[in-house]
mmCIF file of C-alpha atoms in Angstrom:
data_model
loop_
_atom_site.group_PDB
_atom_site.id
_atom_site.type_symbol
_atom_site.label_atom_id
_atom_site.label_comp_id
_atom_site.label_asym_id
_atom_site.label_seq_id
_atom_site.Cartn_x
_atom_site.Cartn_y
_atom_site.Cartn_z
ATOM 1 C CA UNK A 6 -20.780 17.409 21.731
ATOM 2 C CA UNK A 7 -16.677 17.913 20.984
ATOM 3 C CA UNK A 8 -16.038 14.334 22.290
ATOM 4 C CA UNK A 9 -19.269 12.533 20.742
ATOM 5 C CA UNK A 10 -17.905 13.683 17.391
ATOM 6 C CA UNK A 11 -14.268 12.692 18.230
ATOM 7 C CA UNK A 12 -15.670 8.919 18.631
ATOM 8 C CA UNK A 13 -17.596 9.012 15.486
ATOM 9 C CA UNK A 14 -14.538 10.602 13.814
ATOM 10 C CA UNK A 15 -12.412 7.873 15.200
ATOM 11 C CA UNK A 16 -14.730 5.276 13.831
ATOM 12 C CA UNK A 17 -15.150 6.842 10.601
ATOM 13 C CA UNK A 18 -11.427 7.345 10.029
ATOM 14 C CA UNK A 19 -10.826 3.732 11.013
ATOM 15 C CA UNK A 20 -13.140 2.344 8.707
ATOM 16 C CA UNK A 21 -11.454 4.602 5.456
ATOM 17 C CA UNK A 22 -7.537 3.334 6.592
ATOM 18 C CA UNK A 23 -9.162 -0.138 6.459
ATOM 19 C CA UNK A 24 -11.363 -0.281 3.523
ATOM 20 C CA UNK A 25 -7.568 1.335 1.961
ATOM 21 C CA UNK A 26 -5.275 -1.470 3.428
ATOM 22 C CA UNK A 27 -7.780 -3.840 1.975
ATOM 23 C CA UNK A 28 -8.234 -2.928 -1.131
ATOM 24 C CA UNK A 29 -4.296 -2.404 -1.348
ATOM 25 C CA UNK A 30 -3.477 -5.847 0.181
ATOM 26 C CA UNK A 31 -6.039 -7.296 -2.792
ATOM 27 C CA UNK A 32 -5.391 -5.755 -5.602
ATOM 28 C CA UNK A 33 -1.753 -5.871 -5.213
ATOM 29 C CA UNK A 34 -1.868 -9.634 -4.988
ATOM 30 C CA UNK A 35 -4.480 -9.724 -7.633
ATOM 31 C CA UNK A 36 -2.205 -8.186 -10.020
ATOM 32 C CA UNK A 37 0.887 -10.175 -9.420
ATOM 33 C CA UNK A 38 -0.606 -13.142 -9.949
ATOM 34 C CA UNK A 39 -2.575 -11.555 -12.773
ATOM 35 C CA UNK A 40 0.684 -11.153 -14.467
ATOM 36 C CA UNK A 41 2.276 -13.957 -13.615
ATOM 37 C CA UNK A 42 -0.310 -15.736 -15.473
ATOM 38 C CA UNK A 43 -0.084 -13.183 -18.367
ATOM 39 C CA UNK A 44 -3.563 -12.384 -17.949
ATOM 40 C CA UNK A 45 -4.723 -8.556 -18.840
ATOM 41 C CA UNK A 46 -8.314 -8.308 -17.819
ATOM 42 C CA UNK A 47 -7.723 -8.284 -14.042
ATOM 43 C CA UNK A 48 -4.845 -6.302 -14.996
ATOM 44 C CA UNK A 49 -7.316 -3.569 -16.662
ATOM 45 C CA UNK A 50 -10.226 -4.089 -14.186
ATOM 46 C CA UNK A 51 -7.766 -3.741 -11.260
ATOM 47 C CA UNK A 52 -6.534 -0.022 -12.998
ATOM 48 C CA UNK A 53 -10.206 1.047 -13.427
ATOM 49 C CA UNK A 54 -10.823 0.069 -9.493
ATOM 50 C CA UNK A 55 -7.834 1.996 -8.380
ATOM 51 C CA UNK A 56 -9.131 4.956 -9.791
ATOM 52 C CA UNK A 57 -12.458 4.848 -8.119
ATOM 53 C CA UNK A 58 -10.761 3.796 -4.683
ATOM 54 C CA UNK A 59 -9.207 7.290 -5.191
ATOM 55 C CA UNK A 60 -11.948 9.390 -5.667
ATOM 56 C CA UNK A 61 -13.860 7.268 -2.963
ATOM 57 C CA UNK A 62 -10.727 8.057 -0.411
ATOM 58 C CA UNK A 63 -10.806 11.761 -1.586
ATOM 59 C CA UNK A 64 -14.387 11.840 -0.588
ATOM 60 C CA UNK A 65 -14.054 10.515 2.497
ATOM 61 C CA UNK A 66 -11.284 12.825 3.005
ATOM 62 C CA UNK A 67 -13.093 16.275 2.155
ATOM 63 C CA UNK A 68 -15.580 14.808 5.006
ATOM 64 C CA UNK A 69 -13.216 13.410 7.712
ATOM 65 C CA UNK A 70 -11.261 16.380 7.473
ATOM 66 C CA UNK A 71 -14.485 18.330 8.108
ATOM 67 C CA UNK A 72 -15.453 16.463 11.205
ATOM 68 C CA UNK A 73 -11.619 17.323 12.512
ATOM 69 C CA UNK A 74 -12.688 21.198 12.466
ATOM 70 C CA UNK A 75 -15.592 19.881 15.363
ATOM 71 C CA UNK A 76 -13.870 18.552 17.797
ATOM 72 C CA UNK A 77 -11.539 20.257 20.983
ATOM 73 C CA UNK A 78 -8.916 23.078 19.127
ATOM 74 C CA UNK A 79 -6.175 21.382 20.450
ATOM 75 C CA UNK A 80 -6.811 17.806 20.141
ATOM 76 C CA UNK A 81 -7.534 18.984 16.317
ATOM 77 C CA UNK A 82 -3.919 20.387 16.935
ATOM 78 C CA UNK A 83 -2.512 17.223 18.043
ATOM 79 C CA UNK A 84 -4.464 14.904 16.104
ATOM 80 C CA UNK A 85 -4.371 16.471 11.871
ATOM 81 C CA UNK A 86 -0.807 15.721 11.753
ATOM 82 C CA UNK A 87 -1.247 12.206 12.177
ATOM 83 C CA UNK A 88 -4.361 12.011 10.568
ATOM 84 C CA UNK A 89 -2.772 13.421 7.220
ATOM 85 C CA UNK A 90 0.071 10.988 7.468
ATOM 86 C CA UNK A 91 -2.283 8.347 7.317
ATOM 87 C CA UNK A 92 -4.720 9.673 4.831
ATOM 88 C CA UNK A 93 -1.710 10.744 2.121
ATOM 89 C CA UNK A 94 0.192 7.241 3.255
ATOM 90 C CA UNK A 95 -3.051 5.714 1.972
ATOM 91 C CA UNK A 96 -3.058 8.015 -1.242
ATOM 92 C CA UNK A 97 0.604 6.889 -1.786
ATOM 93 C CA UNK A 98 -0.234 3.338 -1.744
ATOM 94 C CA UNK A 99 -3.039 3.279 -4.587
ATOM 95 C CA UNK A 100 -0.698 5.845 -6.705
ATOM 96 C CA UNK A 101 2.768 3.154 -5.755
ATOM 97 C CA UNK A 102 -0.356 0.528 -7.196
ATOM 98 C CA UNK A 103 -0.948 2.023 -10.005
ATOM 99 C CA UNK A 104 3.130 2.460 -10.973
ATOM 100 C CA UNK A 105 2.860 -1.463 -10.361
ATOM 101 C CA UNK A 106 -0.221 -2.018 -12.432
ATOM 102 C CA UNK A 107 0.036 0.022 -16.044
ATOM 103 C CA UNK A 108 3.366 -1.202 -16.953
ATOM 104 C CA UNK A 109 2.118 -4.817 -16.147
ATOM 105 C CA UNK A 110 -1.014 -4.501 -18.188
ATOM 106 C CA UNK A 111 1.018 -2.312 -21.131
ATOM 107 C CA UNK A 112 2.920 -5.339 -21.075
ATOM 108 C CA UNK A 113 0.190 -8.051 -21.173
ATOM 109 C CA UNK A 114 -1.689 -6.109 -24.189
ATOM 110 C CA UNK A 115 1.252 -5.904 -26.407
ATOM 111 C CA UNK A 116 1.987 -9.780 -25.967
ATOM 112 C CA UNK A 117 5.440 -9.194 -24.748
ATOM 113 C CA UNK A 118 7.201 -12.093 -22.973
ATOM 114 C CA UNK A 119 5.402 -13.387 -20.100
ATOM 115 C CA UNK A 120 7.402 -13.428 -16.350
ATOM 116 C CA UNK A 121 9.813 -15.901 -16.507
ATOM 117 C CA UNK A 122 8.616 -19.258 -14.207
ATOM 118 C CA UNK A 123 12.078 -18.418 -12.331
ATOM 119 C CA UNK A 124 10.779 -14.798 -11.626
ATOM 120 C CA UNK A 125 7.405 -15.926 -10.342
ATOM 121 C CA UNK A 126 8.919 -18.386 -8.172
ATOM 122 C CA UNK A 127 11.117 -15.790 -6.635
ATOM 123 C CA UNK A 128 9.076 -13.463 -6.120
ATOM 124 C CA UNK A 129 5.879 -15.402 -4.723
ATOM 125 C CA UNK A 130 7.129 -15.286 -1.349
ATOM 126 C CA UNK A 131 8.079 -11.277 -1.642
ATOM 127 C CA UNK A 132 4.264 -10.632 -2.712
ATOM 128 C CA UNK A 133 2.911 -13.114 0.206
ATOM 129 C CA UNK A 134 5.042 -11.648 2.692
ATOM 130 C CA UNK A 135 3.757 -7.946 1.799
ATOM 131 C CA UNK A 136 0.212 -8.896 1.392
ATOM 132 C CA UNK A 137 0.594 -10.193 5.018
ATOM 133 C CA UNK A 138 2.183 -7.247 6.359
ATOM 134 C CA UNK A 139 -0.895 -4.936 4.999
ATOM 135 C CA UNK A 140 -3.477 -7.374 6.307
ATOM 136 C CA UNK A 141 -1.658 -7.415 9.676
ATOM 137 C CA UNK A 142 -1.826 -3.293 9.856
ATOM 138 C CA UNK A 143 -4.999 -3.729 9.124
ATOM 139 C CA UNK A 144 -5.714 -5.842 11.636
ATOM 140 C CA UNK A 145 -4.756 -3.690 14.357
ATOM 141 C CA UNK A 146 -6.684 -0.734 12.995
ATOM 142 C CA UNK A 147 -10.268 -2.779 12.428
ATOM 143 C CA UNK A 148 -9.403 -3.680 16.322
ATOM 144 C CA UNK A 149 -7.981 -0.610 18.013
ATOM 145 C CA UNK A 150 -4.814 -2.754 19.185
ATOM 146 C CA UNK A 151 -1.289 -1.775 18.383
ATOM 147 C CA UNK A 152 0.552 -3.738 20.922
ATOM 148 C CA UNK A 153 2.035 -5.750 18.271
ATOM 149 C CA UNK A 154 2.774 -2.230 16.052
ATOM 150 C CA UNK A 155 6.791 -2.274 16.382
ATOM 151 C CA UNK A 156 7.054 -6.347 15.500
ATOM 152 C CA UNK A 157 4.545 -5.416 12.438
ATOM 153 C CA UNK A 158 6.696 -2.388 11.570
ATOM 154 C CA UNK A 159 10.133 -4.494 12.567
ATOM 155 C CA UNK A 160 9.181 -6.669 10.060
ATOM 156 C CA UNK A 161 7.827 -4.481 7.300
ATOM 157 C CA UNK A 162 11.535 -3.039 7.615
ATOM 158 C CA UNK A 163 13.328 -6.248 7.284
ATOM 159 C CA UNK A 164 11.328 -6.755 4.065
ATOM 160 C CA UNK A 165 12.226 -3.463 2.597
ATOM 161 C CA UNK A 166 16.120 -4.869 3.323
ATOM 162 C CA UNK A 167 15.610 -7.959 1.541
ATOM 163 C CA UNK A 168 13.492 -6.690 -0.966
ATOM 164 C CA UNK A 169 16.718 -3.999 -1.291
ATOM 165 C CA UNK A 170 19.086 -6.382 -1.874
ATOM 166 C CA UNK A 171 16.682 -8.397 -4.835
ATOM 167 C CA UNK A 172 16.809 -5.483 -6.575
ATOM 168 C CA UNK A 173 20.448 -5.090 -6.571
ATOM 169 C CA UNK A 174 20.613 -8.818 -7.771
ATOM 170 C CA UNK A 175 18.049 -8.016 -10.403
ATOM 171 C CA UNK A 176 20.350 -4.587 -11.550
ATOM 172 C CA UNK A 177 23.349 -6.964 -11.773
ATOM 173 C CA UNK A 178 21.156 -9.240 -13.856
ATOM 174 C CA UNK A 179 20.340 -6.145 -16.115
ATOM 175 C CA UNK A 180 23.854 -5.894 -16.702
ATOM 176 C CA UNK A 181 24.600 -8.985 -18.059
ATOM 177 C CA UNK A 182 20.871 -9.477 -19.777
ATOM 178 C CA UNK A 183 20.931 -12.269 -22.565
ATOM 179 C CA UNK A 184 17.040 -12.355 -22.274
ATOM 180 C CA UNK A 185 14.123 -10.401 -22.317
ATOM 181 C CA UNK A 186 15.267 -6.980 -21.521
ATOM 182 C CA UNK A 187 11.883 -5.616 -21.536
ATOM 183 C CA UNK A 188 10.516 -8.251 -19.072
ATOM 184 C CA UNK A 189 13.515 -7.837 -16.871
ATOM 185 C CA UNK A 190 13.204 -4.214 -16.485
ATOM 186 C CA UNK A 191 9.584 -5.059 -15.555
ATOM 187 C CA UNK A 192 10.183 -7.642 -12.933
ATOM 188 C CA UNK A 193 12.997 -4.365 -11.489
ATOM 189 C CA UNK A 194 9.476 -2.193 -11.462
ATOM 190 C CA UNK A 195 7.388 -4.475 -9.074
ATOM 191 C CA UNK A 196 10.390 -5.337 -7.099
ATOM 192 C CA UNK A 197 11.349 -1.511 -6.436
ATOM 193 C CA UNK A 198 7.484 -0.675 -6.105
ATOM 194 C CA UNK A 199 6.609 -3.017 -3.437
ATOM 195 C CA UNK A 200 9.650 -1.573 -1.585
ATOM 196 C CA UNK A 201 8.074 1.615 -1.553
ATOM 197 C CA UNK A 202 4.709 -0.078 -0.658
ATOM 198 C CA UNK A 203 6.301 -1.090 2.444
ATOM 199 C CA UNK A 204 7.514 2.214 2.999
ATOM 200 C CA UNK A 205 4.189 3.869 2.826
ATOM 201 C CA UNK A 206 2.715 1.099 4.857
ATOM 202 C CA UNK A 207 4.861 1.721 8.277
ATOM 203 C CA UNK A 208 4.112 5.304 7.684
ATOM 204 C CA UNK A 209 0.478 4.955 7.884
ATOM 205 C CA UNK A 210 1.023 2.328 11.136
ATOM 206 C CA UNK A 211 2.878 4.900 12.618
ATOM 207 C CA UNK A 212 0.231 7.612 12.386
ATOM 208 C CA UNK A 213 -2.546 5.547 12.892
ATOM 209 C CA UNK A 214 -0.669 4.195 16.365
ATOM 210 C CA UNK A 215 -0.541 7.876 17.077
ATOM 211 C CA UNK A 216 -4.148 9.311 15.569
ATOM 212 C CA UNK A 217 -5.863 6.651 17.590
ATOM 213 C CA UNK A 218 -3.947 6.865 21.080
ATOM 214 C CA UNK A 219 -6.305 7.165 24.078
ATOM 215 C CA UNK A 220 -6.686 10.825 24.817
ATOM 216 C CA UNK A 221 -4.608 12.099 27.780
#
């Protein structure tokens, strides 16, 4: 039955986006703190993970994708659009984690300065605030409620700005470097990463919101 499988679908798909936001909102804590403690084994075992969470979200892909050709033609129609938003949004995230992650552990394993204390402090907040936004997102989609979607995604895009204008603080830094120019460049690289974390992020609330409207 066309609409049995579209609940199952739903279900399936909803458990994916959330086992993605998850392990996204994790391991990109993880390795912030990981590095703000200099410390390159969760570093390494949070690269090896990514990698699996990628072939694990291509799998369930392959299969979701599948169960898309069951259901009504045009609610299919309607529906891929959205659901490929979310599913490459969630893609985009592990590979924007993985930009974050091997210049952090290169880093760690060549003993190069540590983050500054100044750095860590500064950006604490920044990594708390994004972590929170990806736990919120997910959130909604473990629950099926998006009423709070535009004050999530009104939020997300207010952190982007902010985040924006760190990393034109941190160019002008660049430019008059008397430290670590190695480290600093680093610090630029999470700072300009988790911007584009964010970005991916409102993309996939948007196309969840729509993938999982009520049918008309």
């Amino acid at each position: 039955d066309e609409a049995e499988v579209w609940n199952a679908l739903k279900e399936r798909t909803a458990k994916t986006i959330s086992s993605s936001l998850l392990f996204s909102a994790d391991t990109y804590k993880r390795m912030f703190e990981a590095f703000a403690k200099d410390s390159l084994r969760p570093l390494k075992l949070s690269l090896i993970k990514i990698v699996e969470e990628k072939a694990k979200l291509k799998k369930q892909r392959r299969l979701e994708t599948r169960g898309l050709q069951r259901i009504d033609q045009q609610l299919s129609f309607e529906r891929s659009t959205w659901y490929h938003l979310c599913t490459n949004s969630c893609q985009q995230m592990l590979n924007t984690l993985t930009r974050i992650g091997e210049p952090m552990k290169e880093h760690a394993d060549n003993s190069f300065s540590p983050l500054s204390k100044s750095y860590i402090e500064e950006f604490s907040p920044y990594c708390r605030d994004v972590y929170n936004v990806l736990m919120d997102i997910n959130h909604m989609v473990e629950n099926g409620c998006y009423d709070n979607a535009d004050e999530v995604s009104a939020r997300a895009k207010e952190l982007k700005h902010s985040l924006a204008t760190l990393r034109k603080t941190q160019t002008r830094r660049l430019q008059g470097n008397k430290g670590s120019l190695r480290m600093d460049f680093e610090y630029l690289n999470i700072i300009q990463e988790s911007h584009e974390l964010l970005s991916e992020v409102r993309n996939l609330l948007r196309g969840s919101n729509k993938y999982f409207a009520p049918v008309a």
